[in-house]
CSV table of C-alpha atoms and ligand atoms in Angstrom, one decimal:
chain,number,residue,atom,x,y,z
R,1,MET,CA,0.6,-43.3,-1.2
R,2,ILE,CA,1.5,-41.4,-4.4
R,3,ARG,CA,-0.4,-38.2,-4.9
R,4,SER,CA,-0.7,-35.8,-7.8
R,5,ASP,CA,2.1,-33.5,-9.0
R,6,GLU,CA,-0.1,-30.6,-7.9
R,7,PHE,CA,-0.4,-31.9,-4.4
R,8,TYR,CA,3.4,-32.0,-4.0
R,9,MET,CA,3.8,-28.7,-5.8
R,10,HIS,CA,1.5,-27.1,-3.2
R,11,ARG,CA,3.9,-28.3,-0.5
R,12,ALA,CA,6.7,-26.7,-2.4
R,13,LEU,CA,4.7,-23.5,-2.7
R,14,ASP,CA,4.2,-23.5,1.1
R,15,GLN,CA,8.0,-23.4,1.4
R,16,ALA,CA,8.2,-20.6,-1.1
R,17,HIS,CA,5.8,-18.6,1.0
R,18,LEU,CA,7.9,-19.2,4.1
R,19,ALA,CA,11.0,-18.0,2.2
R,20,SER,CA,9.2,-14.8,1.2
R,21,ALA,CA,8.2,-14.1,4.8
R,22,GLU,CA,11.9,-14.4,5.7
R,23,GLY,CA,12.9,-11.9,3.0
R,24,GLU,CA,14.4,-14.5,0.7
R,25,VAL,CA,13.5,-14.9,-3.0
R,26,PRO,CA,10.4,-17.1,-2.8
R,27,VAL,CA,11.4,-20.5,-4.1
R,28,GLY,CA,10.4,-23.8,-2.4
R,29,ALA,CA,11.1,-27.5,-3.0
R,30,VAL,CA,10.2,-30.9,-1.7
R,31,VAL,CA,11.7,-34.4,-2.4
R,32,VAL,CA,9.3,-37.3,-2.6
R,33,ASP,CA,10.4,-40.9,-2.5
R,34,ALA,CA,9.2,-43.8,-4.7
R,35,LEU,CA,6.3,-44.5,-2.3
R,36,GLY,CA,5.1,-40.9,-2.4
R,37,THR,CA,6.4,-39.8,1.0
R,38,ILE,CA,7.9,-36.4,1.4
R,39,ILE,CA,11.5,-37.0,2.7
R,40,GLY,CA,13.0,-33.5,2.2
R,41,VAL,CA,11.8,-30.0,2.2
R,42,GLY,CA,13.7,-26.8,1.4
R,43,ARG,CA,13.3,-23.1,0.9
R,44,ASN,CA,15.6,-20.5,-0.6
R,45,SER,CA,17.8,-19.1,2.1
R,46,PRO,CA,21.1,-17.9,0.8
R,47,VAL,CA,20.9,-14.5,2.6
R,48,ALA,CA,20.0,-15.9,6.1
R,49,SER,CA,22.4,-18.8,5.9
R,50,CYS,CA,25.2,-16.8,4.3
R,51,ASP,CA,25.4,-19.7,1.8
R,52,PRO,CA,25.6,-19.3,-1.9
R,53,SER,CA,24.4,-22.9,-2.3
R,54,GLY,CA,21.4,-22.2,-0.1
R,55,HIS,CA,18.9,-22.8,-2.8
R,56,ALA,CA,15.6,-24.6,-2.1
R,57,GLU,CA,16.5,-27.6,-4.2
R,58,ILE,CA,19.9,-28.1,-2.5
R,59,ARG,CA,18.3,-27.9,1.0
R,60,ALA,CA,15.6,-30.4,0.0
R,61,LEU,CA,18.1,-32.8,-1.6
R,62,ARG,CA,20.3,-32.6,1.5
R,63,GLU,CA,17.5,-33.4,3.9
R,64,ALA,CA,16.3,-36.3,1.6
R,65,GLY,CA,19.9,-37.8,1.6
R,66,GLN,CA,20.0,-37.6,5.4
R,67,GLN,CA,16.6,-39.3,5.6
R,68,LEU,CA,17.6,-42.1,3.2
R,69,GLY,CA,21.2,-42.4,4.6
R,70,ASN,CA,22.3,-42.3,1.0
R,71,TYR,CA,23.5,-39.5,-1.3
R,72,ARG,CA,21.9,-41.3,-4.2
R,73,LEU,CA,18.2,-40.5,-4.4
R,74,GLU,CA,17.2,-43.1,-6.9
R,75,GLY,CA,13.4,-43.4,-7.4
R,76,CYS,CA,12.9,-39.9,-5.9
R,77,THR,CA,11.2,-36.9,-7.5
R,78,LEU,CA,12.1,-33.3,-6.7
R,79,PHE,CA,9.3,-30.7,-6.9
R,80,VAL,CA,10.4,-27.0,-7.1
R,81,THR,CA,8.4,-23.9,-7.8
R,82,LEU,CA,11.0,-22.4,-10.2
R,83,GLU,CA,13.1,-23.7,-13.1
R,84,PRO,CA,16.5,-24.8,-11.5
R,85,CYS,CA,19.9,-23.1,-12.0
R,86,MET,CA,23.1,-24.8,-13.1
R,87,MET,CA,24.2,-25.7,-9.6
R,88,CYS,CA,20.9,-27.4,-8.7
R,89,THR,CA,20.6,-29.3,-12.0
R,90,GLY,CA,24.2,-30.5,-11.3
R,91,ALA,CA,23.2,-31.7,-7.8
R,92,MET,CA,20.3,-33.6,-9.3
R,93,VAL,CA,22.6,-35.5,-11.6
R,94,HIS,CA,25.0,-36.2,-8.7
R,95,ALA,CA,22.0,-37.5,-6.7
R,96,ARG,CA,20.8,-39.8,-9.6
R,97,LEU,CA,17.4,-38.2,-9.1
R,98,THR,CA,14.7,-40.0,-11.1
R,99,ARG,CA,12.4,-37.1,-11.9
R,100,LEU,CA,12.2,-33.3,-11.7
R,101,VAL,CA,8.9,-31.4,-11.6
R,102,TYR,CA,9.0,-27.6,-11.7
R,103,GLY,CA,6.6,-24.7,-11.9
R,104,ALA,CA,7.5,-21.4,-13.6
R,105,PRO,CA,10.3,-21.0,-16.1
R,106,GLU,CA,13.3,-18.8,-15.1
R,107,PRO,CA,14.2,-16.9,-18.2
R,108,ARG,CA,17.5,-15.5,-16.9
R,109,THR,CA,19.2,-18.5,-15.2
R,110,GLY,CA,17.0,-21.5,-15.9
R,111,MET,CA,19.1,-24.4,-17.0
R,112,VAL,CA,16.4,-26.9,-18.0
R,113,GLU,CA,14.7,-25.1,-20.9
R,114,SER,CA,15.3,-21.3,-20.7
R,115,LYS,CA,19.1,-20.8,-21.2
R,116,ALA,CA,20.2,-24.4,-21.8
R,117,ASN,CA,19.1,-28.0,-21.1
R,118,LEU,CA,21.9,-29.3,-18.8
R,119,LEU,CA,19.8,-32.4,-17.9
R,120,ALA,CA,19.8,-33.6,-21.5
R,121,GLN,CA,23.5,-33.7,-22.3
R,122,PRO,CA,24.9,-36.9,-23.9
R,123,TRP,CA,27.9,-37.0,-21.6
R,124,PHE,CA,25.8,-37.7,-18.6
R,125,ASN,CA,25.0,-41.4,-18.3
R,126,HIS,CA,22.2,-40.5,-15.9
R,127,GLN,CA,19.1,-38.9,-17.3
R,128,VAL,CA,16.5,-37.1,-15.2
R,129,ALA,CA,12.9,-37.1,-16.5
R,130,VAL,CA,11.3,-33.6,-16.5
R,131,THR,CA,7.8,-32.2,-16.2
R,132,SER,CA,7.4,-28.4,-16.2
R,133,GLY,CA,4.7,-25.9,-15.8
R,134,VAL,CA,3.0,-27.5,-12.7
R,135,LEU,CA,1.3,-24.6,-10.8
R,136,ALA,CA,3.5,-22.2,-12.7
R,137,VAL,CA,1.0,-19.3,-12.3
R,138,PRO,CA,1.0,-19.1,-8.4
R,139,ALA,CA,4.8,-19.7,-8.4
R,140,LYS,CA,5.3,-16.8,-10.8
R,141,LYS,CA,2.8,-14.6,-9.0
R,142,LEU,CA,4.6,-15.0,-5.7
R,143,LEU,CA,7.9,-14.0,-7.2
R,144,LYS,CA,6.3,-11.0,-8.9
R,145,GLN,CA,4.8,-9.8,-5.6
R,146,PHE,CA,8.1,-10.3,-3.8
R,147,PHE,CA,10.1,-8.2,-6.3
R,148,ALA,CA,7.4,-5.6,-6.4
R,149,THR,CA,7.9,-4.9,-2.7
R,150,LYS,CA,11.7,-4.6,-3.2
R,151,ARG,CA,11.4,-1.8,-5.7
A,1,LIG,ZN1,19.7,-23.4,-7.8
């Protein structure tokens, strides 16, 4: 059963809350297959996992690949609370992801609208459809609260 973008983004926000509780920058993601089933979840964890690629999106994409038994995630949608970075947009192209939905823009490192649009380059023969701004307010608020406690 395919649910609303907001429904899946709430699941991504749940992951972001978990990251925050673990002292990681609160970003969360889920991957949903063509039938609307969540097949991958991820939260930001570079500190705990000592992994520079430990972003929420990468973790969710990895789990989805394992679930499908395929590195190509055709028909799948990735929901993430924050605009993805260059590494994560690259991984989405490698995965042949069908659609990306994200919440808040990331003015410093966002590579979908803020600094560049890496997903709309003519040299990629794969195009990812994008929807932005879904539950951006709670996603941004969570980040603000997290950084406020760090200062
Ligand atoms: Zn990233």
